[in-house]
Amino acid sequence: MELLLVLAIPVLGGVLLAFIGHRPRAADVNVACSFATLAAAALLTYRVIQHGPLTALHENFFVDYFNVFLVSLTAFVGWTTAVFSRSYMRIEREHGKLTAGRLRLYHSMYQSFMFTMLLALLTNNLGILWVAMEAATLTTVLLVSLYRTPESLEAAWKYFILCGVGIAQALFGTILLYFAAAGVLGSGGDALLWTHLILVKHQLEPTVLTLAFVFLLVGYGTKVGLVPLHNWLPDAHAEGPTPISAVLSGLLLNVALYAIVRNKVLVDGALTSGLAGRLMMAFGLASVVVAALFLWRQKDVKRLFAYSSIEHMGIATFAFGMGGPVAVFAALLHMTVHSLTKSAIFFTVGHAAQKTGTQLIEGIRGLVDTNPVIGWGLMLGSLAILGMPPFGVFASEFLILTTAMHDQPWATPILLAALGIAFAAIFSKVQPMVFGETTARRLARPPASMPIFLHLALVLMLGLFIPAYLASWYRAAAALIG
Amino acid sequence: MTLTQQLINLFASLMLLIAFAMLSQRRVQSLIYLFAAQGAVLALNTVVVAAHTGQKHLYFSAALTLLMKVILLPWILHRLIRRLAIRWDVETLINIPTTMLVGIVLVVFAFNLTIPIVALAGTITRSTLGIAMGSVLLAFLMLITRRKAVPQVIGFLAMENGLFFAATSATYGMPMVVELGIALDVLVGTLIFGIFFFHIRETFDSLDIHHLERLKER
Amino acid sequence: MNRFALFWLPQLMATALALAAAPLLMGWINQCRAWLQNRSGAGVLRPYRVLRKLLHKDAVIARRASVLFRLAPYVQFGCMVLAVSIVPSIATDVPLSRAADVIALVGLLALARVFMALAAMDVGTAFGSLGARREMLLAALAEPALLMVFFTPALMSGSTALGTIVADIAEAHFSIYPSLAFAAAAFVMVLLAENARIPIDNPATHLELTMIHEAMTLEYSARHLAVIELAHALKLMVYFLIGIALFVPYGIAAAGDWHALPLATLALAVKLIAAGAGLAVLETVSAKVRIFRAPEFLATAFLLAVLGMLIHFHLESALPAPEVRIESAP
């Protein structure tokens, strides 16, 4: 029941906003919708905690510990971003960068995007997972090009084509998986249901599954932003409106990684060689290193943090690749805190860009002077994302590094070096942005400060102490993933 | 070989031929006709398999393919190029003979890749899996060697055609609900592409993808 | 003696027929083209009249021409006669067909071509070198395509000897072989290129921009030109015979069965008439492509031939039969 609500509310919201999205109150409707989704997600979570994993609608949907926490996270960040988007878009309207018609498209697509992500998380059918991932790209393409500048059109085109090609590879991987499954479970809809597949994973044909996993990793990995398939990510983040950058970074990458991990569980059962884990480690490590190196060259603040997203997704992929209870626990924690921190950073960066009228790093100076909220928000957010204690990212990175030292010692110096390079790059660029002589002007409307600090507070809390139910949640999910 | 097997082989060969023909086209109009022809071959193939194996859902699948890929999508594309007034818009990055040679290499690669799977399959159409993979790779080649937007999009759609053919040849098609979802995605994707072209045209006055190359690592 | 005659009779018949009928074939094609272009045409016997006219004239040869110049037409003619004798036209097993397999046949055609190109360059005129260069360019592209075309039927019958291939295909149960269809399409394209037909080369043109084959024979006159014209007609006949033998050999007399020879001859005549008309139609509906597009044309032919071969490997060579599990509808 709650599951139906979780899915139905965004759909209805999208349809509603398609009609009224240009009205002045549309942003409030957006926030209300997202809050309702969050409430439904909270109820769903409560039910899963009480009664354990559940399936619904002829086993087409499946909620277990792994995806329920992602569902709550998605709904939560969706809501806070809607709050931020309300203030942000109001200021954009004031500055004349967007018309009412485009806001209608924006609001309606925002809710549809939420729906596709929640569908991807909650579905039990791997084919529908694919459909939802492709739909997620489709809903956001027009949003990336919302400003209709040449650069944003290019970014949206690259996004569409690259992700489209990637997702086609994932479709082939899904077909191969179905082919292997049909050999054991018989053809028909059941062969794509994850709950059935997990029971017969040892009987699936290894050669086919190896090939399938390679295609799935390349395909969904394009959407996660793994190097060398990451080309679309910096452009899409930099040229789209900031709320879209926040949800792309904070949520879509997570969902894509979730898709990979779901398939990895099946493949690990069929293969004994651990190939899946090694591939993920390789891609993850490559992402971390390449992203860290590219961070130095960035002149646009949103591109800077986009590369930071690539880096952190690389860390999470690497941790999932390593496997083992501690690494997976750390990876799940990392997904959570990265999502919260990165969206908070994008909130501050969005308002900062509005204050100074530019996205270039050298054009933004001395944010603390005019608006301490944004200035300190950016500073603290950057410190958090760089892995400074006592924020949550430190905890997850620490766990990952210690596990790596134990299991994959050759990778540890590479990781440490990359993290160090990233630290230096980001900190050196952020510090003059926040302190010093200011070039910023005051904003016409008050910025959204609540989401920023809510996120940062949560990340701080997760760094200091993880609530018991959350910890058991992660542990149960980690046990599931293996 | 039975008649069914021969017909399936014939359709598979036609698929591959159409994929190569798309690579050598210079006019966008003929690209769209070829795309429609590919959809028709797909639908016919599905009908033959359905008639042979008696699986009812394949008839629906064939009807869906016919509706979408032979009628709806080409119609949308035709309207698009008429409104955008494009006719000779296929410029290539590498010349056509070289493209075809690369295409042959890709097809051989695809055949090799799918040999282990073909050995495992139990369907009557399994030997065509390599051809399906080949069509996908050829469409991908078309996607990356075209300078204008519309041929890139057609390459994208042709890739999806090849994947559908792969699904039919390996497993007698995917479950109906998944196929419906994929069809919906493709339709919406094409519509979004259409909207996109207008935006690109508005901003650049041309559909040359070279204009979309300003964002580089500075 | 009787057995000897039995053995060589079909061979001699085939060669003589081909020799006599080659100009007739040319005439028929030109007549069809005239009809399609709404002209009344010059009649199917015109090539014979041309040959007779040429033989009555005096040969004019450049002072600096070497022996090669005088020899080349006869070499070409000899190669073509041998080629026509090798290709099984009315019987699958004739003595000379064992003289060369398909690969050697291609080499034979190449030999003729090389001599003509050298002779064209021998006299040192601009047109000669131009024609020779263009001819060799086309040959460099057409020969691989032709070889690939031959490989597909050779793979199907397991041998490169033409007689064996033809016998296998003629006796096989009729079924749809896409690989052969592709090879046939490629073969038609190579035929057009090698025999100077539209869309590669206009056989009637003398414009510098567009000549390929004609440019090589500009310096020849009288009996040399007559021999060259006959060799040209024979080359077209060879290609037609190869095409018919590889792709539609039905009706051909089996080895040693000389009772079937008249029927085989009749079948061959019908096929040649149809093929000639088909070529005329093809020429009428196509426009000549520009010279620098000719490589593209031949690359397509090569591609089709390779495709045919790959498809044969992948689809038609023996795979263990799949167990067709008929699932009930969900």
mmCIF file of N, CA and C in Angstrom, chain A residues 130 167-169 171-173 175, chain B residues 132-133 136 158-168:
data_model
loop_
_atom_site.group_PDB
_atom_site.id
_atom_site.type_symbol
_atom_site.label_atom_id
_atom_site.label_comp_id
_atom_site.label_asym_id
_atom_site.label_seq_id
_atom_site.Cartn_x
_atom_site.Cartn_y
_atom_site.Cartn_z
ATOM 1 N N TRP A 130 15.681 -1.668 -16.189
ATOM 2 C CA TRP A 130 16.296 -1.040 -17.338
ATOM 3 C C TRP A 130 15.419 0.069 -17.895
ATOM 4 N N ILE A 167 23.156 2.790 -22.136
ATOM 5 C CA ILE A 167 22.026 2.008 -21.662
ATOM 6 C C ILE A 167 21.670 0.911 -22.657
ATOM 7 N N ALA A 168 22.018 1.132 -23.941
ATOM 8 C CA ALA A 168 21.777 0.061 -24.912
ATOM 9 C C ALA A 168 22.666 -1.142 -24.591
ATOM 10 N N GLN A 169 23.907 -0.875 -24.165
ATOM 11 C CA GLN A 169 24.764 -1.986 -23.745
ATOM 12 C C GLN A 169 24.129 -2.708 -22.563
ATOM 13 N N LEU A 171 21.048 -2.953 -21.959
ATOM 14 C CA LEU A 171 19.925 -3.765 -22.439
ATOM 15 C C LEU A 171 20.423 -5.097 -22.960
ATOM 16 N N PHE A 172 21.527 -5.053 -23.695
ATOM 17 C CA PHE A 172 22.068 -6.312 -24.183
ATOM 18 C C PHE A 172 22.466 -7.202 -23.016
ATOM 19 N N GLY A 173 23.072 -6.598 -21.986
ATOM 20 C CA GLY A 173 23.423 -7.378 -20.806
ATOM 21 C C GLY A 173 22.189 -7.999 -20.174
ATOM 22 N N ILE A 175 19.408 -8.747 -21.710
ATOM 23 C CA ILE A 175 18.949 -9.826 -22.590
ATOM 24 C C ILE A 175 19.749 -11.093 -22.332
ATOM 25 N N ALA B 132 22.654 -10.358 -35.064
ATOM 26 C CA ALA B 132 22.019 -9.288 -34.283
ATOM 27 C C ALA B 132 23.081 -8.408 -33.646
ATOM 28 N N MET B 133 24.073 -9.049 -33.031
ATOM 29 C CA MET B 133 25.154 -8.293 -32.407
ATOM 30 C C MET B 133 25.869 -7.445 -33.448
ATOM 31 N N VAL B 136 23.931 -4.376 -34.227
ATOM 32 C CA VAL B 136 24.073 -3.397 -33.143
ATOM 33 C C VAL B 136 25.378 -2.634 -33.301
ATOM 34 N N ALA B 158 18.432 2.359 -34.798
ATOM 35 C CA ALA B 158 18.804 1.105 -35.458
ATOM 36 C C ALA B 158 19.489 0.184 -34.461
ATOM 37 N N MET B 159 20.241 0.778 -33.513
ATOM 38 C CA MET B 159 20.890 -0.030 -32.493
ATOM 39 C C MET B 159 19.837 -0.753 -31.670
ATOM 40 N N GLU B 160 18.776 -0.042 -31.361
ATOM 41 C CA GLU B 160 17.710 -0.647 -30.574
ATOM 42 C C GLU B 160 17.043 -1.773 -31.372
ATOM 43 N N ASN B 161 16.915 -1.567 -32.694
ATOM 44 C CA ASN B 161 16.396 -2.632 -33.560
ATOM 45 C C ASN B 161 17.233 -3.888 -33.452
ATOM 46 N N GLY B 162 18.564 -3.682 -33.521
ATOM 47 C CA GLY B 162 19.464 -4.830 -33.437
ATOM 48 C C GLY B 162 19.319 -5.556 -32.113
ATOM 49 N N LEU B 163 19.147 -4.782 -31.025
ATOM 50 C CA LEU B 163 19.001 -5.407 -29.712
ATOM 51 C C LEU B 163 17.715 -6.212 -29.635
ATOM 52 N N PHE B 164 16.667 -5.672 -30.229
ATOM 53 C CA PHE B 164 15.401 -6.388 -30.247
ATOM 54 C C PHE B 164 15.554 -7.704 -30.993
ATOM 55 N N PHE B 165 16.285 -7.645 -32.111
ATOM 56 C CA PHE B 165 16.516 -8.853 -32.887
ATOM 57 C C PHE B 165 17.313 -9.858 -32.073
ATOM 58 N N ALA B 166 18.290 -9.339 -31.297
ATOM 59 C CA ALA B 166 19.069 -10.231 -30.442
ATOM 60 C C ALA B 166 18.175 -10.912 -29.424
ATOM 61 N N ALA B 167 17.252 -10.133 -28.859
ATOM 62 C CA ALA B 167 16.348 -10.724 -27.875
ATOM 63 C C ALA B 167 15.510 -11.823 -28.521
ATOM 64 N N THR B 168 15.020 -11.559 -29.740
ATOM 65 C CA THR B 168 14.201 -12.574 -30.398
ATOM 66 C C THR B 168 15.010 -13.809 -30.726
#
